[in-house]
Coordinates of C-alpha atoms in Angstrom, one line a residue:
X14 CA 50.4 -7.1 13.8
X15 CA 47.2 -5.2 12.9
X16 CA 45.4 -8.5 12.3
X17 CA 46.0 -9.7 15.8
X18 CA 45.3 -6.2 17.3
X19 CA 41.9 -6.2 15.4
X20 CA 41.1 -9.7 16.5
X21 CA 42.1 -8.7 20.1
X22 CA 39.5 -6.0 19.9
X23 CA 36.9 -8.5 18.6
X24 CA 37.6 -10.9 21.4
X25 CA 37.3 -8.2 24.1
X26 CA 34.1 -7.0 22.4
X27 CA 32.7 -10.6 22.4
X28 CA 33.5 -10.9 26.1
X29 CA 31.7 -7.6 26.8
X30 CA 28.7 -8.7 24.8
X31 CA 28.4 -12.0 26.5
X32 CA 28.9 -10.7 30.1
X33 CA 26.8 -7.6 29.5
X34 CA 29.2 -5.4 31.5
X35 CA 27.5 -2.6 29.6
X36 CA 24.4 -2.5 27.4
X37 CA 25.2 -4.0 24.0
X38 CA 24.7 -0.7 22.2
X39 CA 27.1 1.1 24.5
X40 CA 29.6 -1.7 24.1
X41 CA 29.3 -1.3 20.3
X42 CA 30.0 2.4 20.5
X43 CA 33.0 1.8 22.8
X44 CA 34.3 -0.6 20.2
X45 CA 34.1 2.0 17.5
X46 CA 35.9 4.6 19.7
X47 CA 38.7 2.0 20.5
X48 CA 39.1 1.2 16.8
X49 CA 39.6 4.9 16.0
X50 CA 42.0 5.5 18.9
X51 CA 44.1 2.4 17.8
X52 CA 44.2 3.7 14.3
X53 CA 42.5 0.6 12.9
X54 CA 39.9 2.8 11.2
X55 CA 40.0 6.5 10.3
X56 CA 37.7 8.9 12.2
X57 CA 35.5 9.1 9.2
X58 CA 35.3 5.3 9.0
X59 CA 34.6 5.2 12.7
X60 CA 31.5 7.3 12.5
X61 CA 30.4 6.0 9.1
X62 CA 27.9 3.7 10.7
X63 CA 25.7 6.6 11.7
X64 CA 25.3 7.6 8.0
X65 CA 25.3 4.0 6.6
X66 CA 22.3 3.2 4.4
X67 CA 21.5 0.1 6.5
X68 CA 21.3 2.2 9.7
X69 CA 19.1 4.9 8.1
X70 CA 16.8 2.2 6.5
X71 CA 16.3 0.4 9.8
X72 CA 15.5 3.7 11.5
X73 CA 12.9 4.5 8.8
X74 CA 11.3 1.1 9.1
X75 CA 10.9 1.6 12.8
X76 CA 9.0 4.8 12.1
X77 CA 6.8 3.1 9.4
X78 CA 6.0 0.3 11.8
X79 CA 4.9 2.9 14.4
X80 CA 2.6 4.5 11.8
X81 CA 0.9 1.2 11.1
X82 CA 0.6 0.6 14.9
X83 CA -0.8 4.0 15.8
X84 CA -3.5 3.8 13.1
X85 CA -4.9 0.6 14.4
X86 CA -4.2 -1.5 11.3
X87 CA -3.0 -4.5 13.3
X88 CA -6.2 -4.4 15.4
X89 CA -7.9 -5.9 12.4
X90 CA -5.7 -8.9 12.6
X91 CA -6.4 -9.1 16.4
X92 CA -10.1 -9.4 15.6
X93 CA -9.4 -12.2 13.1
X94 CA -7.2 -14.0 15.7
X95 CA -10.0 -13.9 18.3
X96 CA -12.6 -15.0 15.7
X97 CA -10.8 -17.9 14.0
X98 CA -8.7 -19.2 16.9
X99 CA -10.9 -22.1 17.9
X100 CA -10.2 -24.2 21.0
X101 CA -7.4 -26.5 20.2
X102 CA -3.8 -25.4 20.8
X103 CA -2.8 -26.6 17.3
X104 CA -5.4 -24.5 15.6
X105 CA -4.6 -21.5 17.7
X106 CA -0.9 -21.6 16.8
X107 CA -1.7 -22.1 13.1
X108 CA -4.1 -19.1 13.0
X109 CA -1.8 -17.0 15.1
X110 CA 1.2 -17.9 12.9
X111 CA -0.6 -17.3 9.6
X112 CA -1.7 -13.9 10.8
X113 CA 1.3 -12.7 12.7
X114 CA 4.1 -14.2 10.6
X115 CA 3.4 -12.3 7.3
X116 CA 3.0 -9.1 9.2
X117 CA 6.5 -9.6 10.7
X118 CA 7.9 -9.6 7.1
X119 CA 7.1 -5.9 6.8
X120 CA 6.8 -4.6 10.4
X121 CA 9.5 -4.8 13.0
X122 CA 8.9 -8.1 14.9
X123 CA 9.5 -6.6 18.4
X124 CA 6.7 -4.2 17.6
X125 CA 4.4 -7.0 16.5
X126 CA 5.1 -9.0 19.7
X127 CA 4.4 -5.9 21.8
X128 CA 1.0 -5.5 20.2
X129 CA 0.0 -9.2 20.3
X130 CA 1.3 -10.1 23.8
X131 CA -1.7 -8.6 25.7
X132 CA -4.0 -9.9 23.0
X133 CA -2.7 -13.5 23.4
X134 CA -2.8 -13.2 27.2
X135 CA -6.4 -12.1 27.1
X136 CA -7.2 -14.8 24.6
X137 CA -5.7 -17.5 26.9
X138 CA -7.6 -16.1 29.9
X139 CA -10.9 -16.4 28.1
X140 CA -10.3 -19.9 26.9
X141 CA -8.6 -21.2 30.1
X142 CA -5.3 -21.9 28.4
X143 CA -1.9 -21.4 29.9
X144 CA -0.1 -18.5 28.2
X145 CA 3.0 -20.6 28.2
X146 CA 1.4 -22.7 25.5
X147 CA 1.3 -19.8 23.1
X148 CA 3.9 -17.2 23.9
X149 CA 7.0 -19.1 22.7
X150 CA 5.2 -19.9 19.4
X151 CA 4.3 -16.1 19.2
X152 CA 7.9 -15.2 19.4
X153 CA 9.1 -17.9 17.1
X154 CA 6.6 -17.2 14.3
X155 CA 7.6 -13.5 14.3
X156 CA 11.2 -14.5 14.0
X157 CA 10.4 -16.9 11.1
X158 CA 8.1 -14.3 9.5
X159 CA 10.8 -11.6 9.7
X160 CA 12.8 -13.6 7.2
X161 CA 10.2 -13.3 4.4
X162 CA 11.5 -10.0 3.2
X163 CA 14.7 -7.9 3.5
X164 CA 12.9 -5.3 5.6
X165 CA 11.6 -7.9 8.1
X166 CA 14.4 -7.4 10.6
X167 CA 17.3 -5.0 11.2
X168 CA 19.6 -8.0 10.7
X169 CA 18.4 -8.5 7.1
X170 CA 18.8 -4.8 6.3
X171 CA 22.3 -4.8 7.8
X172 CA 23.3 -7.9 5.8
X173 CA 22.0 -6.2 2.6
X174 CA 24.2 -3.2 3.4
X175 CA 27.3 -5.4 4.0
X176 CA 26.6 -7.1 0.7
X177 CA 26.6 -3.7 -1.0
X178 CA 29.9 -2.7 0.7
X179 CA 31.5 -5.9 -0.4
X180 CA 30.6 -5.2 -4.0
X181 CA 27.8 -7.7 -4.5
X182 CA 25.0 -5.1 -4.4
X183 CA 22.1 -4.8 -2.0
X184 CA 19.6 -7.6 -1.6
X185 CA 16.3 -7.0 -3.5
X186 CA 13.2 -6.6 -1.3
X187 CA 11.9 -10.1 -2.1
X188 CA 15.2 -11.7 -3.1
X189 CA 15.0 -14.5 -0.5
X190 CA 11.2 -14.5 -0.1
X191 CA 10.9 -18.0 -1.5
X192 CA 13.4 -19.3 1.0
X193 CA 11.7 -17.3 3.8
X194 CA 8.2 -18.6 3.0
X195 CA 9.3 -22.2 2.9
X196 CA 11.2 -22.0 6.2
X197 CA 8.3 -20.1 7.8
X198 CA 5.8 -22.8 6.8
X199 CA 8.1 -25.6 7.9
X200 CA 8.7 -23.9 11.3
X201 CA 5.0 -23.1 11.7
X202 CA 4.1 -26.8 11.1
X203 CA 6.6 -27.8 13.8
X204 CA 5.2 -25.3 16.2
X205 CA 1.6 -26.3 15.6
X206 CA 1.9 -30.1 15.6
X207 CA 5.0 -31.0 17.6
X208 CA 5.8 -28.0 19.9
X209 CA 2.5 -28.3 21.9
X210 CA 3.8 -31.6 23.4
X211 CA 7.0 -29.8 24.5
X212 CA 5.5 -26.6 25.7
X213 CA 4.9 -26.4 29.5
X214 CA 1.9 -25.4 31.5
X215 CA 3.8 -22.8 33.6
X216 CA 1.0 -20.3 34.3
X217 CA -2.6 -20.8 35.3
X218 CA -4.6 -18.2 33.2
X219 CA -7.3 -17.9 35.9
X220 CA -5.2 -17.9 39.0
X221 CA -5.1 -15.0 41.5
X222 CA -2.4 -12.9 39.9
X223 CA -1.2 -11.4 43.2
X224 CA -1.1 -14.3 45.6
X225 CA -0.6 -17.3 43.3
X226 CA 1.3 -15.6 40.5
X227 CA 3.6 -13.5 42.7
X228 CA 3.3 -15.2 46.1
X229 CA 2.4 -11.9 47.9
X230 CA -0.1 -13.3 50.3
X231 CA 2.5 -13.0 53.1
X232 CA 3.7 -9.6 51.9
X233 CA 0.5 -7.6 51.9
X234 CA -1.5 -7.0 55.1
X235 CA -3.8 -4.5 56.8
X236 CA -2.8 -2.4 59.8
X237 CA -4.9 0.0 61.8
X238 CA -3.6 3.3 63.2
X239 CA -4.1 3.3 67.0
X240 CA -5.1 6.5 69.0
X241 CA -1.6 6.5 70.5
X242 CA 0.3 6.1 67.2
X243 CA 3.2 8.5 66.5
X244 CA 2.0 8.8 62.9
X245 CA -1.2 10.7 63.7
X246 CA -1.1 14.2 62.2
X247 CA 1.8 13.5 59.9
X248 CA 1.6 12.8 56.1
X249 CA 2.9 9.6 54.6
X250 CA 5.5 11.6 52.8
X251 CA 6.9 13.0 56.0
X252 CA 6.6 9.6 57.8
X253 CA 8.8 8.0 55.2
X254 CA 7.7 4.5 56.0
X255 CA 9.1 3.2 52.7
X256 CA 12.5 4.7 53.1
X257 CA 12.9 3.9 56.8
X258 CA 11.2 0.5 57.1
X259 CA 10.9 -0.8 53.5
X260 CA 7.1 -0.8 53.8
X261 CA 4.8 0.6 51.1
X262 CA 1.4 2.0 51.8
X263 CA -0.9 0.9 49.0
X264 CA -4.3 2.2 50.2
X265 CA -6.0 4.0 53.0
X266 CA -9.5 2.9 54.2
X267 CA -11.1 5.6 56.3
X268 CA -14.7 5.3 57.6
X269 CA -15.1 2.2 55.4
X270 CA -14.3 4.1 52.3
X271 CA -11.1 3.7 50.2
X272 CA -9.4 7.0 49.6
X273 CA -8.2 7.7 46.1
X274 CA -4.5 7.9 45.1
X275 CA -2.1 9.4 45.7
X276 CA -1.8 8.8 49.4
X277 CA 1.6 10.5 50.0
X278 CA 0.1 13.9 50.8
X279 CA -2.7 12.7 53.0
X280 CA -2.7 13.3 56.8
X281 CA -2.9 10.2 58.9
X282 CA -5.7 9.9 61.4
X283 CA -6.6 7.5 64.2
X284 CA -8.5 4.4 63.1
X285 CA -7.2 4.7 59.5
X286 CA -6.8 1.2 58.0
X287 CA -3.6 1.0 55.9
X288 CA -3.1 -1.7 53.3
X289 CA 0.7 -2.2 53.3
X290 CA 3.2 -4.3 51.4
X291 CA 6.4 -5.5 53.1
X292 CA 8.2 -8.4 54.7
X293 CA 6.7 -9.7 58.0
X294 CA 9.6 -8.5 60.1
X295 CA 9.4 -5.0 58.6
X296 CA 5.6 -4.8 59.3
X297 CA 6.2 -6.0 62.8
X298 CA 8.9 -3.3 63.2
X299 CA 6.5 -0.4 62.3
X300 CA 3.8 -2.0 64.4
X301 CA 6.1 -1.6 67.5
X302 CA 7.8 1.7 66.5
X303 CA 4.8 3.6 65.1
X304 CA 1.9 2.3 67.3
X305 CA 0.0 0.3 64.8
X306 CA -2.1 -2.9 65.2
X307 CA -2.1 -5.7 62.6
X308 CA -5.7 -6.7 61.8
X309 CA -6.8 -10.2 62.7
X310 CA -5.8 -13.2 60.7
X311 CA -8.9 -13.0 58.6
X312 CA -6.4 -11.0 56.7
X313 CA -6.5 -12.4 53.1
X314 CA -7.0 -16.0 53.9
X315 CA -10.8 -15.9 53.3
X316 CA -10.8 -13.4 50.5
X317 CA -9.0 -13.0 47.2
X318 CA -5.9 -10.8 47.5
X319 CA -6.2 -9.6 43.9
X320 CA -9.8 -8.5 44.6
X321 CA -8.7 -6.7 47.7
X322 CA -6.2 -4.7 45.7
X323 CA -8.8 -3.9 43.0
X324 CA -11.6 -1.5 43.5
X325 CA -13.7 0.9 41.5
X326 CA -10.8 3.3 41.2
X327 CA -7.8 1.1 42.0
X328 CA -6.3 -1.8 40.0
X329 CA -3.4 -4.2 39.7
X330 CA -1.6 -5.0 36.4
X331 CA 1.5 -6.5 35.0
X332 CA 3.8 -4.1 33.1
X333 CA 6.6 -5.3 30.8
X334 CA 9.8 -3.2 30.3
X335 CA 10.4 -2.8 26.6
X336 CA 13.8 -2.7 24.9
X337 CA 13.8 1.0 24.2
X338 CA 12.8 2.0 27.8
X339 CA 14.7 4.6 29.8
X340 CA 14.0 2.5 32.8
X341 CA 16.7 -0.1 31.8
X342 CA 19.8 0.1 34.0
X343 CA 18.1 2.4 36.6
X344 CA 16.3 1.6 39.9
X345 CA 12.8 2.3 41.0
X346 CA 14.3 4.6 43.7
X347 CA 16.4 6.6 41.2
X348 CA 13.4 6.9 38.9
X349 CA 11.0 8.0 41.7
X350 CA 8.7 5.5 40.0
X351 CA 5.8 6.0 42.5
X352 CA 5.9 9.7 42.1
X353 CA 6.3 9.7 38.3
X354 CA 3.6 7.1 37.5
X355 CA 1.4 7.3 40.7
X356 CA 1.8 3.5 40.9
X357 CA 3.4 1.1 43.4
X358 CA 5.5 -1.8 42.3
X359 CA 4.6 -4.9 44.3
X360 CA 7.0 -7.4 42.8
X361 CA 9.3 -8.0 39.8
X362 CA 9.4 -11.1 37.7
X363 CA 12.7 -11.7 35.8
X364 CA 12.4 -14.9 33.9
X365 CA 12.5 -17.6 36.5
X366 CA 13.4 -15.2 39.3
X367 CA 10.8 -13.5 41.5
X368 CA 11.9 -10.4 43.4
X369 CA 9.8 -9.1 46.3
X370 CA 12.3 -7.5 48.6
X371 CA 14.2 -4.2 48.4
X372 CA 12.6 -3.4 45.1
X373 CA 13.8 0.1 45.1
X374 CA 17.4 -1.0 44.8
X375 CA 16.9 -3.5 41.9
X376 CA 18.5 -2.5 38.6
X377 CA 15.8 -2.9 36.0
X378 CA 16.4 -4.8 32.8
X379 CA 14.7 -5.3 29.4
X380 CA 12.0 -8.0 29.8
X381 CA 11.4 -7.4 33.5
X382 CA 7.7 -7.8 34.4
X383 CA 6.5 -5.4 37.1
X384 CA 3.4 -6.1 39.1
X385 CA 2.0 -2.6 39.9
X386 CA -0.9 -1.3 41.9
X387 CA -2.6 2.1 41.9
X388 CA -5.2 4.3 40.4
X389 CA -6.8 2.9 37.2
X390 CA -6.3 6.2 35.5
X391 CA -2.6 5.8 36.2
X392 CA -2.6 2.4 34.6
X393 CA -4.4 3.8 31.6
X394 CA -1.8 6.5 31.4
X395 CA 0.9 3.8 31.0
X396 CA -0.7 2.7 27.8
X397 CA 0.4 5.9 26.1
X398 CA 4.1 5.3 26.7
X399 CA 6.3 3.3 24.4
X400 CA 8.6 2.3 27.2
X401 CA 6.2 0.1 29.1
X402 CA 3.7 -2.4 27.9
X403 CA 0.6 -3.0 30.1
X404 CA -0.2 -6.7 29.9
X405 CA -4.0 -6.2 29.6
X406 CA -5.8 -6.0 26.4
X407 CA -7.7 -2.7 26.0
X408 CA -8.8 -0.7 23.1
X409 CA -6.2 2.0 22.6
X410 CA -7.7 5.4 23.1
X411 CA -5.2 7.2 20.9
X412 CA -5.5 5.0 17.8
X413 CA -6.2 7.1 14.7
X414 CA -8.5 4.6 12.9
X415 CA -9.5 7.2 10.3
X416 CA -5.8 7.2 9.1
X417 CA -5.6 3.4 8.8
X418 CA -6.0 3.2 5.0
X419 CA -3.6 6.0 4.5
X420 CA -1.0 4.2 6.5
X421 CA -1.6 1.0 4.6
X422 CA -1.3 2.9 1.3
X423 CA 2.0 4.5 2.4
X424 CA 3.6 1.2 3.4
X425 CA 2.3 -0.5 0.2
X426 CA 3.8 2.3 -1.8
X427 CA 7.2 1.9 -0.1
X428 CA 7.1 -1.8 -0.8
X429 CA 6.1 -1.5 -4.5
X430 CA 8.6 1.3 -5.2
X431 CA 11.4 -0.9 -3.8
X432 CA 10.1 -4.1 -5.3
X433 CA 10.1 -2.8 -8.9
X434 CA 13.4 -0.9 -8.4
X435 CA 11.8 2.5 -9.0
X436 CA 13.6 3.7 -5.8
X437 CA 16.2 2.1 -3.5
X438 CA 14.6 0.8 -0.3
X439 CA 16.4 3.6 1.7
X440 CA 14.8 6.3 -0.4
X441 CA 11.3 4.8 -0.6
X442 CA 11.3 4.2 3.2
X443 CA 12.3 7.8 3.9
X444 CA 9.6 9.1 1.5
X445 CA 7.2 6.9 3.5
X446 CA 8.3 8.4 6.8
X447 CA 7.7 11.9 5.5
X448 CA 4.2 11.0 4.2
X449 CA 3.4 9.4 7.6
X450 CA 4.0 12.7 9.3
X451 CA 2.4 14.9 6.6
X452 CA -0.8 12.9 6.5
X453 CA -1.1 12.8 10.3
X454 CA -0.6 9.1 10.7
X455 CA 2.2 10.0 13.1
X456 CA 2.7 13.2 15.0
X457 CA 6.2 14.7 14.8
X458 CA 6.9 14.1 18.5
X459 CA 6.0 10.4 18.1
X460 CA 8.7 9.9 15.4
X461 CA 11.6 10.0 18.0
X462 CA 9.8 7.6 20.3
X463 CA 9.2 5.2 17.5
X464 CA 12.9 4.6 16.8
X465 CA 14.7 1.8 18.7
X466 CA 17.8 3.9 19.4
X467 CA 19.6 1.0 21.1
X468 CA 19.5 -0.9 17.7
X469 CA 20.6 2.2 15.8
X470 CA 23.6 2.8 18.1
X471 CA 24.4 -0.9 18.0
X472 CA 24.5 -0.9 14.2
X473 CA 26.5 2.4 14.1
X474 CA 29.0 0.9 16.5
X475 CA 29.3 -2.5 14.8
X476 CA 29.8 -1.3 11.2
X477 CA 33.3 0.1 11.9
X478 CA 34.3 -3.3 13.3
X479 CA 33.6 -4.9 9.9
X480 CA 35.6 -2.1 8.3
X481 CA 38.5 -2.8 10.6
X482 CA 38.4 -6.5 10.0
X483 CA 38.6 -5.8 6.2
X484 CA 41.3 -3.1 6.4
X485 CA 43.6 -5.1 8.7
X486 CA 43.3 -8.3 6.7
X487 CA 41.7 -10.2 9.6
X488 CA 38.8 -11.2 7.4
X489 CA 41.1 -12.8 4.8
X490 CA 43.2 -14.4 7.5
X491 CA 40.2 -16.1 9.1
X492 CA 38.9 -17.2 5.7
X493 CA 42.2 -18.7 4.8
X494 CA 42.3 -20.7 8.0
X495 CA 38.8 -22.0 7.5
X496 CA 39.8 -23.0 4.0
X497 CA 42.9 -24.8 5.3
X498 CA 40.7 -26.9 7.6
X499 CA 37.5 -27.4 5.4
X500 CA 38.6 -26.5 1.9
X501 CA 37.9 -30.0 0.7
X502 CA 34.3 -30.1 2.0
X503 CA 31.4 -30.0 -0.5
X504 CA 29.3 -26.8 -0.9
X505 CA 26.5 -28.1 1.3
X506 CA 28.8 -28.7 4.2
X507 CA 30.4 -25.3 3.9
X508 CA 27.0 -23.7 4.0
X509 CA 26.0 -25.9 7.0
X510 CA 29.3 -24.9 8.8
X511 CA 28.5 -21.2 8.5
X512 CA 24.9 -21.7 9.4
X513 CA 25.7 -23.6 12.6
X514 CA 28.6 -21.3 13.6
X515 CA 26.4 -18.2 13.1
X516 CA 23.5 -19.8 15.0
X517 CA 25.7 -20.6 18.0
X518 CA 27.3 -17.1 18.0
X519 CA 23.8 -15.5 17.8
X520 CA 22.6 -17.4 20.9
X521 CA 25.3 -15.7 23.0
X522 CA 25.8 -12.5 21.0
X523 CA 23.8 -10.0 19.1
X524 CA 22.5 -11.3 15.8
X525 CA 23.7 -8.0 14.2
X526 CA 27.2 -8.6 15.5
X527 CA 27.1 -12.1 14.0
X528 CA 26.3 -10.8 10.6
X529 CA 29.0 -8.1 10.7
X530 CA 31.7 -10.6 11.7
X531 CA 30.7 -13.6 9.6
X532 CA 29.3 -12.3 6.3
X533 CA 32.6 -10.9 5.0
X534 CA 34.4 -14.2 6.0
X535 CA 31.7 -16.3 4.3
X536 CA 32.0 -14.2 1.1
X537 CA 35.8 -14.6 1.1
X538 CA 35.5 -18.4 1.5
X539 CA 33.0 -18.5 -1.3
X540 CA 35.2 -16.5 -3.6
X541 CA 38.2 -18.8 -2.9
X542 CA 36.1 -22.0 -3.6
X543 CA 34.3 -20.5 -6.6
X544 CA 31.0 -20.8 -4.8
X545 CA 28.1 -18.4 -4.9
X546 CA 28.8 -15.6 -2.4
X547 CA 25.1 -14.5 -2.3
X548 CA 24.2 -18.0 -1.2
X549 CA 26.8 -18.0 1.5
X550 CA 25.6 -14.6 2.7
X551 CA 22.0 -15.9 2.8
X552 CA 23.1 -18.8 5.0
X553 CA 24.6 -16.4 7.5
X554 CA 21.7 -14.0 7.4
X555 CA 19.1 -16.7 8.0
X556 CA 21.2 -18.3 10.7
X557 CA 21.6 -15.0 12.5
X558 CA 17.8 -14.7 13.0
X559 CA 17.2 -18.4 13.7
X560 CA 17.7 -17.9 17.4
X561 CA 15.3 -20.2 19.2
X562 CA 17.3 -22.0 22.0
X563 CA 17.6 -19.3 24.7
X564 CA 15.5 -16.5 26.0
X565 CA 18.3 -14.0 25.5
X566 CA 19.3 -14.9 21.9
X567 CA 16.6 -12.8 20.4
X568 CA 14.7 -9.8 21.8
X569 CA 11.2 -11.3 21.1
X570 CA 12.2 -14.3 23.2
X571 CA 13.2 -12.0 26.1
X572 CA 9.8 -10.3 25.8
X573 CA 7.8 -13.5 26.3
X574 CA 10.2 -15.0 28.9
X575 CA 8.6 -13.5 32.0
X576 CA 5.0 -13.1 30.9
X577 CA 4.9 -16.8 30.0
X578 CA 6.4 -17.9 33.3
X579 CA 9.0 -19.9 31.4
X580 CA 12.2 -21.4 32.7
X581 CA 15.4 -21.1 30.7
X582 CA 15.3 -24.8 29.8
X583 CA 11.8 -24.4 28.1
X584 CA 13.3 -22.4 25.3
X585 CA 16.0 -25.0 24.7
X586 CA 13.5 -27.9 24.8
X587 CA 11.2 -26.3 22.2
X588 CA 13.8 -24.3 20.2
X589 CA 16.7 -26.8 19.8
X590 CA 14.7 -29.1 17.5
X591 CA 13.5 -26.1 15.5
X592 CA 17.1 -24.9 15.2
X593 CA 18.2 -28.4 14.0
X594 CA 15.4 -28.6 11.4
X595 CA 16.4 -25.1 10.1
X596 CA 20.1 -26.1 10.0
X597 CA 19.3 -29.2 7.9
X598 CA 16.8 -27.7 5.4
X599 CA 18.1 -24.1 4.9
X600 CA 21.4 -25.0 3.2
X601 CA 19.6 -27.5 1.0
X602 CA 16.9 -24.9 0.1
X603 CA 19.6 -22.2 -0.6
X604 CA 21.4 -24.6 -3.0
X605 CA 18.1 -25.5 -4.7
X606 CA 16.7 -22.0 -5.1
X607 CA 19.9 -19.9 -5.6
X608 CA 22.6 -22.3 -6.7
X609 CA 26.0 -22.7 -5.2

């Protein structure tokens, strides 16, 4: 009875993960609570995920990655990328891969992509290359590079922790490095020599961002305040044009001079020229109701709209919502975005979808790309937040370059202590965190912002699910059924089976959830067939991170989805062959390197 009750919880959890009724981390926490209430785990087992060594290690690695980022170490690699990139797409992908991939083996790959996204965009702009030619390769090389060491991804660390709980011990830091390096080089070869033929030209690097990129030429216009206008003498805050008519005032031109932001508190005068954003019918509505005149059709047809929205003090930029952002799940209206950041959102790009109407009521998601306009100082201020990524390469003002060598030394120390078994990776990582703070590489307040709390809560919620599967006998029951069907298959085909199943589940589910569910089953099957359990666990671990076929299967894919202007199908066209290559060679390499 408890087996089927546990499997019932698993099925419901899978449905919730797939449909995203709630954020995945909240779903995982709900699963843990349900397991406790149903008595499938004890209360102590239900909260054990928060104190699990894998969870704490992942948290420490996030902080160490932030220390490397804040001291400007990765900027060195940026300079090398710009220097050695050349002009051919193949060479650019090779150089990018050889620089970015190894970094991802030691630094969280979402952090690596966040740093290199604006660099690659600027690089493409200077060389006249479509970003869609390079952003999928950027995501894919960080995924492949993350498999070089155990600390490369949270999934690897979680798999190591599960291995320890199952009695096989933790993975050593470089235990599967040989396998990771080979798969990385094979993947990079595919991306450099074959993928360019499959990658689309979705985005013109030198196009007008506002009119061509977001199609706003019909949404932005100039209106003049007539002497008889009802608005004269009132402020924009009291007029409430945005709330009542869905029209945003972007700028005021008074006596041929642009008034600096913010505009909300300014008093409206006759003959003021207002640069407004809104649908044609809404602009016509305020024209009639408020006594405004639309300027002649010279409008923006004979001048560049992006240039019009830029000035000495004003600017336009694209801003990416990162995975740890508090903006996720809220609306611009609820956030009071304009008041908080002194910026106006002109449009939202969500993968293939372009949203230009009723922006204040749109629930924001991870990976949304916001086109914002406002004071350049406000845009500069966004670069200091870890929740939003400004898609424009600029030298960070808060980078502590004088601490760079200290940060490198700390991370190298963490790696060496773990590699030579002087300290467990958990302990060495925590020592590194303390040293990052003591030496000033990170400020205490930055530590909390460095942690991807959604990942931490996801891990903490999923670990009790694995415990419930083991306690109830569901893991053994599933393993027995797999043996009944495929017990006569050779070791290669068993490895291939688990690799393919894990890859497919990862594309629609969290990769961490795939590892929690499948590693115990794979280990049970290996024991029953007298195979090497470590080899089976490696197959599941690598498959869980080999997520190339969809933009939602892995977070770095989601991060490049909108900036690259991709369609959903683009990921499948480029990623499916890579998934197939990895499915064929990885089991063979595991058998060759680690035995079965």
